[in-house]
Every structure is written in C-alpha cells, then in structure tokens.
Short mmCIF file of C-alpha atoms in Angstrom, two decimals:
data_model
loop_
_atom_site.label_atom_id
_atom_site.label_comp_id
_atom_site.label_asym_id
_atom_site.label_seq_id
_atom_site.Cartn_x
_atom_site.Cartn_y
_atom_site.Cartn_z
CA MET A 1 18.78 52.90 14.17
CA VAL A 2 19.25 52.05 10.47
CA THR A 3 22.62 50.99 9.10
CA LYS A 4 23.70 50.19 5.51
CA PHE A 5 26.30 47.50 4.98
CA SER A 6 27.01 44.41 2.90
CA LEU A 7 26.33 40.86 3.96
CA LYS A 8 30.07 40.15 3.97
CA GLN A 9 30.49 42.57 6.89
CA MET A 10 28.07 40.65 9.05
CA GLU A 11 29.36 38.34 11.68
CA ARG A 12 27.54 35.07 11.60
CA PRO A 13 25.46 34.75 14.80
CA GLN A 14 25.11 31.53 16.71
CA TRP A 15 22.03 30.74 14.66
CA ILE A 16 20.18 32.56 11.91
CA LYS A 17 16.74 31.92 10.51
CA ILE A 18 16.10 33.66 7.23
CA VAL A 19 12.46 33.70 6.27
CA VAL A 20 11.29 35.24 3.01
CA LEU A 21 7.71 36.37 3.43
CA PRO A 22 5.38 38.91 1.90
CA SER A 23 4.70 41.71 4.32
CA ALA A 24 1.31 42.21 5.90
CA CYS A 25 -0.22 43.64 2.76
CA ALA A 26 1.83 41.86 0.11
CA LEU A 27 4.59 44.43 0.04
CA ARG A 28 7.83 43.58 -1.71
CA PRO A 29 9.51 40.54 -0.15
CA SER A 30 11.15 41.29 3.19
CA VAL A 31 13.99 39.26 4.67
CA TYR A 32 13.65 38.85 8.40
CA PHE A 33 16.79 37.97 10.36
CA PHE A 34 15.93 36.36 13.67
CA THR A 35 18.92 36.23 15.97
CA ASN A 36 19.42 35.74 19.65
CA THR A 37 22.00 38.49 19.93
CA THR A 38 20.64 41.79 18.65
CA ASN A 39 17.55 43.90 18.16
CA THR A 40 19.25 46.33 15.74
CA ASP A 41 17.19 47.26 12.64
CA VAL A 42 19.19 46.63 9.48
CA ARG A 43 18.44 47.78 5.91
CA VAL A 44 20.04 45.85 3.05
CA THR A 45 19.93 47.16 -0.53
CA GLY A 46 16.71 45.98 -2.24
CA TYR A 47 15.13 44.59 0.94
CA ARG A 48 13.85 45.71 4.29
CA CYS A 49 15.50 43.60 6.94
CA PHE A 50 14.34 43.82 10.50
CA ALA A 51 15.55 41.95 13.53
CA LYS A 52 12.49 40.58 15.27
CA ARG A 53 12.00 38.18 18.08
CA LYS A 54 8.51 37.17 16.89
CA MET A 55 7.38 36.36 13.38
CA ALA A 56 4.50 38.35 11.87
CA ALA A 57 1.18 36.64 11.27
CA PRO A 58 1.39 34.35 8.21
CA ARG A 59 -0.17 35.55 4.98
CA LEU A 60 -2.53 32.59 4.91
CA PHE A 61 -4.10 33.76 8.15
CA LYS A 62 -4.66 37.24 6.73
CA THR A 63 -6.23 35.76 3.62
CA PHE A 64 -8.51 33.80 5.92
CA LEU A 65 -9.47 37.00 7.74
CA LEU A 66 -10.32 38.68 4.43
CA ALA A 67 -12.43 35.69 3.37
CA ALA A 68 -14.17 35.64 6.75
CA SER A 69 -14.94 39.35 6.57
CA PHE A 70 -16.38 38.82 3.09
CA LEU A 71 -18.52 35.97 4.40
CA VAL A 72 -19.84 37.95 7.34
CA SER A 73 -20.58 40.98 5.15
CA MET A 74 -22.39 38.82 2.59
CA CYS A 75 -24.51 37.23 5.31
CA VAL A 76 -25.53 40.62 6.67
CA PHE A 77 -26.19 41.89 3.15
CA PHE A 78 -28.18 38.79 2.30
CA ILE A 79 -30.40 39.06 5.39
CA ALA A 80 -31.09 42.73 4.59
CA TYR A 81 -31.94 41.78 1.01
CA LEU A 82 -34.40 39.08 2.05
CA THR A 83 -36.18 41.38 4.51
CA SER A 84 -36.74 43.94 1.74
CA SER A 85 -38.03 41.56 -0.96
CA SER A 86 -40.40 38.65 -1.42
CA MET A 87 -38.95 35.18 -1.05
CA GLY A 88 -38.79 32.94 -4.10
CA PHE A 89 -36.14 30.77 -5.68
CA GLY A 90 -34.96 31.63 -9.18
CA THR A 91 -34.49 27.95 -9.99
CA LEU A 92 -36.23 24.76 -8.91
CA SER A 93 -33.05 22.74 -9.52
CA ILE A 94 -30.86 21.96 -6.52
CA LYS A 95 -28.04 21.22 -8.95
CA ARG A 96 -28.31 24.67 -10.52
CA ALA A 97 -28.38 26.32 -7.08
CA GLY A 98 -25.28 24.34 -6.13
CA ILE A 99 -23.48 25.54 -9.27
CA LEU A 100 -24.32 29.19 -8.48
CA LEU A 101 -23.17 28.95 -4.86
CA GLY A 102 -20.46 26.31 -5.11
CA ILE A 103 -18.73 27.31 -8.35
CA PHE A 104 -19.57 30.85 -9.44
CA VAL A 105 -19.17 32.52 -6.04
CA PRO A 106 -15.73 30.92 -5.32
CA VAL A 107 -14.55 31.80 -8.85
CA ILE A 108 -15.62 35.41 -8.28
CA PHE A 109 -13.71 35.41 -4.97
CA LEU A 110 -10.55 34.05 -6.60
CA ILE A 111 -10.67 36.71 -9.33
CA SER A 112 -11.45 39.39 -6.75
CA TYR A 113 -8.57 38.54 -4.42
CA PHE A 114 -5.76 37.23 -6.62
CA VAL A 115 -6.32 39.62 -9.54
CA VAL A 116 -8.20 42.76 -8.52
CA TRP A 117 -7.38 43.11 -4.82
CA ARG A 118 -3.76 42.11 -5.32
CA ASN A 119 -3.18 44.59 -8.16
CA LEU A 120 -5.24 47.51 -6.88
CA VAL A 121 -4.55 47.31 -3.14
CA LEU A 122 -1.71 44.99 -2.15
CA ARG A 123 0.88 45.81 -4.79
CA PRO A 124 0.39 49.62 -4.78
CA MET A 125 1.11 49.63 -1.04
CA LYS A 126 4.73 49.01 -1.93
CA SER A 127 4.98 52.52 -3.29
CA MET A 128 2.81 54.31 -0.77
CA GLU A 129 4.42 56.86 1.55
CA LYS A 130 3.23 56.70 5.12
CA SER A 131 1.88 60.23 5.14
CA CYS A 132 -1.43 61.05 6.77
CA VAL A 133 -3.11 62.31 3.58
CA GLN A 134 -2.07 59.36 1.46
CA GLY A 135 -3.07 57.00 4.25
CA VAL A 136 -6.60 58.44 4.40
CA VAL A 137 -6.98 58.34 0.62
CA PHE A 138 -5.68 54.79 0.41
CA HIS A 139 -7.91 53.49 3.19
CA THR A 140 -10.94 55.16 1.58
CA TRP A 141 -10.07 53.51 -1.73
CA THR A 142 -9.64 50.14 -0.01
CA ALA A 143 -13.05 50.42 1.64
CA ALA A 144 -14.71 51.43 -1.63
CA LEU A 145 -13.12 48.49 -3.47
CA PHE A 146 -14.22 46.13 -0.71
CA VAL A 147 -17.85 47.26 -1.08
CA PHE A 148 -17.57 46.98 -4.87
CA LEU A 149 -16.34 43.38 -4.64
CA LEU A 150 -19.04 42.58 -2.09
CA PHE A 151 -21.75 43.67 -4.53
CA ALA A 152 -20.11 41.61 -7.28
CA HIS A 153 -20.29 38.50 -5.11
CA PHE A 154 -23.91 39.17 -4.26
CA SER A 155 -25.00 39.09 -7.92
CA GLN A 156 -25.29 35.30 -7.94
CA LEU A 157 -27.48 35.35 -4.86
CA CYS A 158 -29.78 37.80 -6.64
CA ILE A 159 -30.35 35.13 -9.31
CA LEU A 160 -30.98 32.37 -6.82
CA PHE A 161 -33.23 34.38 -4.49
CA LEU A 162 -34.92 36.68 -6.98
CA GLY A 163 -38.40 36.50 -5.48
CA LYS A 164 -41.59 37.72 -7.14
CA THR A 165 -40.58 40.72 -9.20
CA THR A 166 -41.97 43.02 -11.84
CA GLU A 167 -39.25 45.63 -12.28
CA VAL A 168 -35.51 45.55 -11.72
CA GLY A 169 -34.46 45.95 -8.09
CA THR A 170 -31.74 48.42 -7.11
CA VAL A 171 -29.64 45.79 -5.35
CA SER A 172 -29.77 43.42 -8.33
CA PHE A 173 -28.97 46.21 -10.78
CA VAL A 174 -25.96 47.50 -8.82
CA SER A 175 -24.72 43.97 -8.04
CA PHE A 176 -24.68 42.96 -11.68
CA ILE A 177 -22.97 46.17 -12.77
CA CYS A 178 -20.25 45.41 -10.22
CA PHE A 179 -20.15 41.80 -11.45
CA GLY A 180 -19.60 42.93 -15.03
CA ALA A 181 -17.12 45.62 -13.99
CA LEU A 182 -15.12 42.97 -12.13
CA PHE A 183 -14.45 41.13 -15.38
CA VAL A 184 -13.61 44.38 -17.16
CA LEU A 185 -11.10 45.18 -14.41
CA ALA A 186 -9.57 41.71 -14.64
CA ALA A 187 -9.24 42.04 -18.43
CA VAL A 188 -7.59 45.48 -18.20
CA ILE A 189 -5.18 44.19 -15.53
CA PHE A 190 -4.28 41.27 -17.78
CA MET A 191 -3.59 43.63 -20.68
CA PHE A 192 -1.36 45.75 -18.43
CA GLU A 193 0.59 42.63 -17.47
CA ILE A 194 1.20 41.88 -21.15
CA VAL A 195 2.25 45.47 -21.91
CA GLU A 196 4.59 45.53 -18.90
CA PHE A 197 6.20 42.29 -20.01
CA PHE A 198 7.07 43.67 -23.45
CA LEU A 199 8.17 47.02 -22.02
CA LYS A 200 10.55 45.30 -19.62
CA MET A 201 11.94 43.24 -22.48
CA THR A 202 12.58 46.51 -24.34
CA PHE A 203 13.91 48.58 -21.45
CA GLN A 204 16.34 46.03 -20.13
CA ARG A 205 18.81 47.03 -22.89
CA GLY A 206 20.00 50.59 -22.50
CA LEU A 207 16.82 52.10 -21.04
CA SER A 208 15.74 52.27 -17.42
CA TRP A 209 12.55 52.37 -15.34
CA GLU A 210 14.26 54.14 -12.42
CA TRP A 211 12.62 57.50 -12.98
CA PHE A 212 9.14 56.22 -12.12
CA GLN A 213 9.95 52.82 -10.63
CA GLU A 214 9.11 53.84 -7.08
CA ASN A 215 5.62 55.11 -7.96
CA TRP A 216 4.83 52.85 -10.90
CA LEU A 217 2.55 50.46 -9.01
CA VAL A 218 0.37 53.33 -7.81
CA ILE A 219 0.33 54.96 -11.26
CA ARG A 220 -0.50 51.59 -12.77
CA ALA A 221 -3.42 51.05 -10.38
CA VAL A 222 -4.82 54.51 -11.11
CA MET A 223 -4.57 53.93 -14.87
CA ILE A 224 -6.33 50.56 -14.55
CA VAL A 225 -9.18 52.07 -12.54
CA VAL A 226 -9.61 55.05 -14.90
CA ILE A 227 -9.60 52.92 -18.07
CA SER A 228 -11.93 50.32 -16.55
CA SER A 229 -14.31 52.99 -15.24
CA CYS A 230 -14.56 54.56 -18.70
CA LEU A 231 -15.25 51.18 -20.31
CA VAL A 232 -17.88 50.33 -17.70
CA ALA A 233 -19.59 53.72 -18.06
CA VAL A 234 -19.75 53.38 -21.85
CA SER A 235 -21.07 49.82 -21.63
CA VAL A 236 -23.79 50.72 -19.11
CA MET A 237 -24.97 53.68 -21.21
CA ASN A 238 -24.92 51.55 -24.34
CA ALA A 239 -27.08 48.89 -22.69
CA ALA A 240 -29.45 51.47 -21.22
CA GLU A 241 -30.31 52.76 -24.71
CA GLY A 242 -32.04 49.47 -25.41
CA PRO A 243 -32.30 47.54 -28.65
CA VAL A 244 -32.08 49.07 -32.10
CA VAL A 245 -34.04 47.83 -35.09
CA LYS A 246 -31.70 45.97 -37.41
CA PRO A 247 -33.14 45.39 -40.91
CA VAL A 248 -31.84 42.33 -42.77
CA GLU A 249 -32.81 40.96 -46.18
CA ILE A 250 -32.28 37.23 -46.70
CA PRO A 251 -32.98 35.23 -49.88
CA VAL A 252 -34.94 32.05 -49.15
CA ARG A 253 -34.88 29.19 -51.58
CA LYS A 254 -38.28 27.69 -52.47
CA LEU A 255 -40.15 30.60 -50.94
CA PRO A 256 -43.31 31.21 -53.00
CA LEU A 257 -43.19 34.39 -55.07
CA SER A 258 -46.47 35.47 -53.50
CA MET A 259 -44.67 35.55 -50.10
CA HIS A 260 -41.77 37.66 -51.34
CA GLY A 261 -41.16 40.48 -48.84
CA LEU A 262 -42.68 38.63 -45.87
CA ARG A 263 -41.45 40.25 -42.67
CA ILE A 264 -40.22 38.38 -39.60
CA VAL A 265 -39.41 40.17 -36.36
CA GLN A 266 -36.93 38.25 -34.24
CA LEU A 267 -36.69 38.77 -30.48
CA SER A 268 -34.01 36.80 -28.68
CA ASP A 269 -32.21 36.60 -25.33
CA ILE A 270 -34.45 39.00 -23.43
CA HIS A 271 -33.44 37.42 -20.08
CA LEU A 272 -36.36 38.70 -18.05
CA GLY A 273 -35.24 38.51 -14.42
CA PRO A 274 -32.75 40.25 -12.10
CA THR A 275 -31.71 43.04 -14.51
CA VAL A 276 -34.49 43.10 -17.14
CA GLY A 277 -37.99 44.00 -15.98
CA LYS A 278 -41.51 44.49 -17.26
CA SER A 279 -40.92 48.01 -18.59
CA GLN A 280 -38.03 46.85 -20.77
CA LEU A 281 -40.09 43.96 -22.12
CA GLN A 282 -42.94 46.36 -22.82
CA LYS A 283 -40.58 48.57 -24.81
CA SER A 284 -39.52 45.58 -26.92
CA VAL A 285 -43.13 44.58 -27.55
CA ASN A 286 -44.04 48.13 -28.63
CA VAL A 287 -41.14 48.26 -31.09
CA ALA A 288 -41.96 44.81 -32.49
CA ASN A 289 -45.62 45.68 -33.03
CA ALA A 290 -44.72 49.00 -34.66
CA LEU A 291 -42.83 47.08 -37.34
CA LYS A 292 -46.12 45.37 -38.34
CA PRO A 293 -44.57 41.93 -38.83
CA ASP A 294 -46.12 38.96 -40.60
CA ILE A 295 -44.43 36.65 -38.07
CA THR A 296 -42.83 37.32 -34.69
CA VAL A 297 -40.38 34.77 -33.31
CA ILE A 298 -38.70 34.52 -29.91
CA THR A 299 -35.55 32.42 -30.19
CA GLY A 300 -34.94 31.42 -26.59
CA ASP A 301 -33.55 32.72 -23.29
CA LEU A 302 -36.71 34.65 -22.59
CA VAL A 303 -36.54 34.30 -18.79
CA ASP A 304 -34.10 33.76 -15.93
CA SER A 305 -36.50 32.70 -13.19
CA THR A 306 -39.66 30.71 -12.55
CA VAL A 307 -43.21 31.42 -13.68
CA GLU A 308 -44.22 32.14 -10.09
CA ASN A 309 -41.63 34.92 -9.83
CA LEU A 310 -42.15 36.49 -13.28
CA VAL A 311 -45.83 35.92 -14.05
CA GLU A 312 -46.56 39.65 -13.91
CA ALA A 313 -43.35 40.79 -15.57
CA VAL A 314 -43.92 38.58 -18.64
CA SER A 315 -47.49 39.78 -19.22
CA PRO A 316 -46.63 42.30 -22.02
CA LEU A 317 -45.97 39.33 -24.35
CA GLN A 318 -49.71 38.85 -24.78
CA GLN A 319 -49.76 42.19 -26.63
CA LEU A 320 -47.54 40.88 -29.45
CA ARG A 321 -49.34 40.99 -32.80
CA ALA A 322 -48.36 39.38 -36.10
CA THR A 323 -50.34 38.32 -39.16
CA HIS A 324 -49.30 34.67 -38.96
CA GLY A 325 -48.77 34.49 -35.20
CA VAL A 326 -46.05 34.57 -32.54
CA TYR A 327 -43.70 31.60 -32.14
CA TYR A 328 -41.24 30.60 -29.45
CA VAL A 329 -38.46 28.06 -28.85
CA THR A 330 -36.64 27.35 -25.60
CA GLY A 331 -33.13 28.51 -24.75
CA ASN A 332 -30.67 27.14 -22.22
CA HIS A 333 -31.73 29.60 -19.51
CA GLU A 334 -35.30 28.31 -19.49
CA TYR A 335 -33.85 24.94 -18.53
CA TYR A 336 -31.69 26.51 -15.83
CA THR A 337 -34.88 27.62 -14.08
CA TYR A 338 -36.00 23.96 -14.09
CA ASP A 339 -39.51 25.31 -14.61
CA VAL A 340 -39.69 24.93 -18.39
CA LYS A 341 -42.89 22.86 -18.37
CA HIS A 342 -44.76 25.62 -16.56
CA TRP A 343 -43.25 28.22 -18.89
CA LEU A 344 -44.44 26.39 -22.00
CA SER A 345 -47.92 26.14 -20.53
CA HIS A 346 -47.98 29.79 -19.48
CA LEU A 347 -46.74 31.09 -22.84
CA LYS A 348 -49.48 29.13 -24.61
CA SER A 349 -51.98 30.97 -22.42
CA LEU A 350 -50.53 34.22 -23.81
CA ASP A 351 -51.34 33.09 -27.39
CA ILE A 352 -47.74 32.20 -28.18
CA VAL A 353 -47.11 29.01 -30.17
CA CYS A 354 -44.30 26.95 -28.63
CA LEU A 355 -42.39 24.93 -31.21
CA SER A 356 -40.97 22.06 -29.18
CA ASN A 357 -39.34 19.88 -31.82
CA SER A 358 -42.28 20.59 -34.10
CA PHE A 359 -43.33 22.69 -37.08
CA VAL A 360 -46.26 24.63 -38.49
CA ARG A 361 -47.17 25.66 -42.03
CA ILE A 362 -47.23 29.36 -42.81
CA VAL A 363 -49.86 29.67 -45.53
CA HIS A 364 -50.53 32.67 -47.77
CA ALA A 365 -53.93 34.17 -46.89
CA GLN A 366 -55.20 34.42 -50.50
CA LYS A 367 -53.22 31.52 -52.00
CA PRO A 368 -53.55 28.43 -49.82
CA ARG A 369 -51.19 26.47 -52.06
CA ASP A 370 -48.35 28.85 -51.28
CA TRP A 371 -46.76 28.04 -47.96
CA PHE A 372 -43.52 27.12 -46.16
CA TYR A 373 -42.49 25.32 -42.99
CA LEU A 374 -41.64 27.16 -39.78
CA ALA A 375 -40.02 24.66 -37.43
CA GLY A 376 -38.47 24.91 -33.98
CA THR A 377 -36.36 22.72 -31.71
CA ASN A 378 -35.79 22.46 -28.00
CA ASP A 379 -32.45 23.82 -26.86
CA ILE A 380 -29.53 21.39 -26.76
CA GLU A 381 -29.20 22.10 -23.01
CA GLY A 382 -32.51 20.29 -22.45
CA LYS A 383 -30.82 16.92 -22.93
CA ARG A 384 -28.56 17.51 -19.94
CA MET A 385 -31.16 19.08 -17.66
CA TYR A 386 -34.29 17.08 -18.48
CA GLU A 387 -35.55 13.73 -19.61
CA LYS A 388 -35.89 12.62 -23.23
CA GLU A 389 -39.03 14.65 -23.91
CA HIS A 390 -37.14 17.96 -23.70
CA GLN A 391 -33.97 17.13 -25.60
CA PHE A 392 -32.94 18.66 -28.91
CA ASP A 393 -34.45 16.42 -31.61
CA LEU A 394 -34.07 17.67 -35.17
CA ASP A 395 -35.49 14.45 -36.64
CA LYS A 396 -38.69 14.84 -34.65
CA ALA A 397 -39.00 18.47 -35.71
CA LEU A 398 -38.45 17.90 -39.44
CA ALA A 399 -39.21 14.23 -40.15
CA SER A 400 -42.63 14.97 -41.65
CA THR A 401 -41.48 17.83 -43.87
CA ASP A 402 -40.92 17.52 -47.62
CA SER A 403 -38.23 18.90 -49.92
CA ASP A 404 -40.63 20.88 -52.11
CA HIS A 405 -41.20 23.70 -49.65
CA ALA A 406 -38.88 26.08 -47.88
CA ILE A 407 -37.95 25.33 -44.26
CA ILE A 408 -37.18 28.07 -41.76
CA LEU A 409 -35.83 26.67 -38.48
CA LEU A 410 -35.71 28.32 -35.05
CA ALA A 411 -32.83 26.95 -32.94
CA HIS A 412 -31.50 28.92 -29.98
CA GLN A 413 -27.80 28.03 -29.99
CA PRO A 414 -25.47 28.33 -33.00
CA LYS A 415 -24.19 24.84 -32.14
CA ALA A 416 -27.69 23.54 -32.83
CA ALA A 417 -27.75 25.56 -36.06
CA LYS A 418 -24.51 23.89 -37.12
CA GLN A 419 -25.99 20.45 -36.49
CA ALA A 420 -29.00 21.41 -38.60
CA VAL A 421 -26.75 22.64 -41.44
CA GLN A 422 -24.86 19.34 -41.40
CA SER A 423 -28.03 17.22 -41.32
CA GLN A 424 -29.78 15.60 -44.29
CA TYR A 425 -32.57 18.17 -44.21
CA ASP A 426 -32.72 20.92 -46.84
CA ILE A 427 -33.13 23.96 -44.61
CA SER A 428 -33.28 27.39 -46.24
CA LEU A 429 -32.87 29.63 -43.19
CA ILE A 430 -31.96 29.11 -39.52
CA LEU A 431 -32.58 31.79 -36.89
CA SER A 432 -30.50 31.63 -33.69
CA GLY A 433 -29.34 33.74 -30.78
CA HIS A 434 -27.46 32.84 -27.57
CA THR A 435 -24.13 34.60 -28.20
CA HIS A 436 -25.34 38.18 -27.49
CA GLY A 437 -22.67 39.24 -29.98
CA GLY A 438 -20.28 38.77 -27.06
CA GLN A 439 -22.30 41.34 -25.04
CA MET A 440 -19.25 42.87 -23.37
CA PHE A 441 -15.48 42.68 -23.34
CA PRO A 442 -13.77 40.34 -22.41
CA ILE A 443 -16.63 37.82 -22.83
CA THR A 444 -16.56 38.74 -26.52
CA ILE A 445 -13.38 36.72 -27.02
CA PRO A 446 -14.57 33.25 -25.85
CA ALA A 447 -18.00 33.86 -27.39
CA TYR A 448 -16.33 34.42 -30.75
CA LEU A 449 -13.86 31.54 -30.44
CA PHE A 450 -16.27 28.86 -29.26
CA SER A 451 -19.35 29.63 -31.36
CA PRO A 452 -19.57 28.24 -34.90
CA TYR A 453 -21.61 31.34 -35.79
CA PHE A 454 -21.01 34.46 -33.72
CA ALA A 455 -23.38 37.23 -34.84
CA GLY A 456 -25.00 38.37 -38.07
CA ILE A 457 -25.65 36.46 -41.28
CA TYR A 458 -23.74 33.42 -42.56
CA GLN A 459 -24.03 31.18 -45.58
CA PRO A 460 -22.46 27.87 -44.52
CA LYS A 461 -23.48 26.15 -47.75
CA GLU A 462 -25.23 26.88 -51.02
CA GLY A 463 -28.87 27.83 -50.49
CA THR A 464 -28.70 27.80 -46.66
CA TYR A 465 -28.39 30.89 -44.47
CA VAL A 466 -27.91 31.24 -40.73
CA TYR A 467 -28.74 34.44 -38.88
CA VAL A 468 -27.55 34.89 -35.27
CA SER A 469 -29.14 37.70 -33.28
CA SER A 470 -27.05 39.74 -30.85
CA GLY A 471 -29.92 39.61 -28.38
CA THR A 472 -32.73 41.98 -27.48
CA TRP A 473 -31.41 42.90 -24.01
CA TYR A 474 -28.59 41.34 -21.99
CA ASN A 475 -27.72 38.49 -19.68
CA GLY A 476 -26.80 39.45 -16.11
CA PRO A 477 -24.75 42.66 -16.14
CA PRO A 478 -26.73 45.54 -17.73
CA MET A 479 -23.76 46.28 -19.95
CA ARG A 480 -22.98 46.24 -23.68
CA LEU A 481 -19.41 46.80 -24.83
CA PHE A 482 -18.41 46.28 -28.47
CA SER A 483 -21.89 44.88 -29.18
CA ARG A 484 -25.39 46.28 -29.53
CA ALA A 485 -28.77 44.90 -28.52
CA GLU A 486 -31.11 44.46 -31.45
CA ILE A 487 -34.63 43.67 -32.61
CA THR A 488 -34.13 42.09 -35.99
CA LEU A 489 -36.48 42.86 -38.89
CA ILE A 490 -35.92 40.10 -41.44
CA THR A 491 -37.34 40.51 -44.92
CA LEU A 492 -37.60 37.24 -46.86
CA LEU A 493 -36.75 37.39 -50.54
CA ALA A 494 -38.04 34.77 -52.94
CA SER A 495 -35.10 33.53 -55.01
#
C-alpha cells in the first residue's frame, strides 16, 4: 500500500532512525524510516520512503564486490593471455613495474568507477522503468561496459608482460583502444557536467526541466556514448592511416652554401611495442627511403620494451639509407624499459649512429671544408632512471664545438630543447619530439599547457629554430584525434 501525506501528519513513533543512503545502484537518495510499529510503505514527495526492519547492504560493500569481480576477471583474463603468448617482461625495472601496477591500474579503476560507471550505469538507473524490455537492454549495456572497462584495465599488463613479439597482438590492440576510449568518455562526461551546470543556471529563472527531467539521465548517457563512440572511431581510423610526409623548410645560420637544400628525414616516437609492430615500422622505413634523404634522424621513443622482446620487430631499421648516415638519440621510453644499454648496442649493430651526449661532423662530399655539427643528447629522463653516464649533458655534447659552424641538435623532449636554447651555445636548429602533437583529446590539453614547444616550428630567439615532430606513430592507444602522425622532410636553407 502506498500513501501520500506530509511529514506534519505523521505521528512520531517511539523511536525513529532516518538514514539517508544511495540505493543499491546509486539511485536518487532514499530516506528509510525504521520504526518498531509499522510495515506500511510510505512515499513522500521527492523521495522513496520504505519502512524496513533490516537495512540494505551498505554501498561500500557493493563497491567492494565490484572491485573484487574486476580483480577476479582480470586474473582469469591475465592467465588466458599468458597461455597464448610468450613470456617476457616489457621492463627490467622493478620500479617501473610497480608504477604500472600500483599507480596506473588504480587510477584507471577510479576513473572507471567514479566517472564512467557512475554516469553511464548508476545514475541512469534512476530514470529506468522496470519493464522487461528495458531491463534486458540495460543489463546487456551494463555487461558490455563491464567488458570494455576490463580491457582498459588490462592495457597496462600488456605493457608489462609483452613477451617476444613481432606484430601487434589482438588483445593488446583492443585493450589500448579501450584504454584510450576510457579517457575520451571521461572527457565527454566532464564537458556534459559543465554544460549542465550552465544550463541549470539559465533554466532556474523562468524556464523548467520538467518536460524531460525524468528521462534526462538516460538521454544524457546515450548522448555521451554516441559522441564518444564517434570520436573514438574517427581517432582510430586517423591513426590507422599512418604517418603523412610533412615537408618543412628551415633556414640554418652558418650552413655552407654548398649544403643548401640538404634534406633531413625525421622519425620520432615510433613506440615499437604493444600497439606498433614490425609491419608499421617497415612502412615508415619505406617512406623514409623513398624521400632519398641526405640524413635520417630518429629523435627518441623508438621502443616500449626490451631488446629480447623486440629484436625481430626492430629489424627493418637496418634498411634505412641516407647519404650521410642514420642517427639516433634516446627518449624517455627507452629508459622506462631499463634496457637502454642493450638498445644502444643493438642499434649500432644495425648501422645506426647513437649520439649519446656527442656530435659528428657532416661534411660535404666534394668540399671537405664545408661542414656542420650534428649533435645529440641523452633524454632528460636518463638522470632519474640511470647513473651519471646516461644523464642529459649538453656541455658534454657541445663542449668541443666552435662558433664558426652551424650546430643542429637532436634532443627528444621540448624541455631539453628549451634548456639548449637558454644555454651559452649558439645552436642553429633543434629537432625534438615527445609531445605527439597531443595525440588525442583530452591529452592534447596538458601536452599543450606543459610543453614549452608543442608541435611544429618555433623561433625562440634570433637565428635559432626549434622543430617538434608530432610523432611517426603513437604511444599506447592506436588513436589520433586532433593530431596527425608524420614523417618530417626538413630542407635546410643556407641563410
């Protein structure tokens, strides 16, 4: 029996306990009246009030059940993954493994539950009718979202337990798409929260939500999913197209006139590993060679796993051809593998010159007096991960250079490029990467805000240029949204 009345009409029982709790699935707050005198169900305007003798299970316990089910599912998934792939750690650093498991996975869970699950499952249940059809649809959606979030969590394990690989595995590929889509969903939800806030501020004077108030949470969830799905689909297709050739002309002070028009092909941020395989690297090598460069440079973040795991996948690099050679500097991800020493040794065996805080002279073939410096530094992350020998050391790289010849510097991170610009050295051009041009929304925002140089060409001071590549492939999620992968063809102009 359901009765409507005001609180003033209620006779105060001998004792009343009023507990405000979310319902089992985070429905709108319900007020439970526990009395020792009646079992009558009562509905009060704006709330569902039920007389109960026993309190429902606390929300914390249900959150624990959800976390436990996630844990069990991940364990089963992980065991199945290991049985279908070769065993091999993606990093030799216990610290790095601890960060992946102890920080990234919990952060993903917090975003999954408190942002995505809450907005796409718990809140819409407030507006759901208890009809059979809607119940089936809703439970199917809940199961699909659960599997989606499970794959997103598993992405970090794919990095840690990559194993010996040549091409991209299906599990890794799907997991990282879900991982990227999770952040797109969170960003769209956040934007909806902002829009709702301003709409409520507008509607509270003279206008009303009542027409669609009862179904708004369901409509809102559907809109979020549709918009996010479109963004994810566009970003995956954009990334799948691969890098485009981006021609850039840069004037270089002190460059000999005989070397005017010298062509440099820049590869950067390939991230060979869970979502970039041998075939994608081969495609990049073919494009680079077709441009017939005088110099080919790789400005860091080449790999995301150890030499043992990627020795076959990285083999296309030995096909790179350039008149004056192929040069490489480390990025932060090489240090995350904690296998950088073996990588430097292996790349040298592929006829790639590793510029570890060092330089070479690029000399004109017919005019030996015409030349310039090509220098490279270790990534600034090396100082934190390794001993002194692998830290960023601009003085060591450029101390023996002179001011009569042009200097072109390879430095992976724009932060390192900024340090080089502010140093006492007269550097004509700095080539960097690292930012991926933001790669995908919403990562674009912090990448832009926290990088001194985001993407493209900059002239921080007279006679000095900085070029930041948007990356040849992608890091983690095989997605590109509001950015494009590139192979940069740089033409040097003597000024």
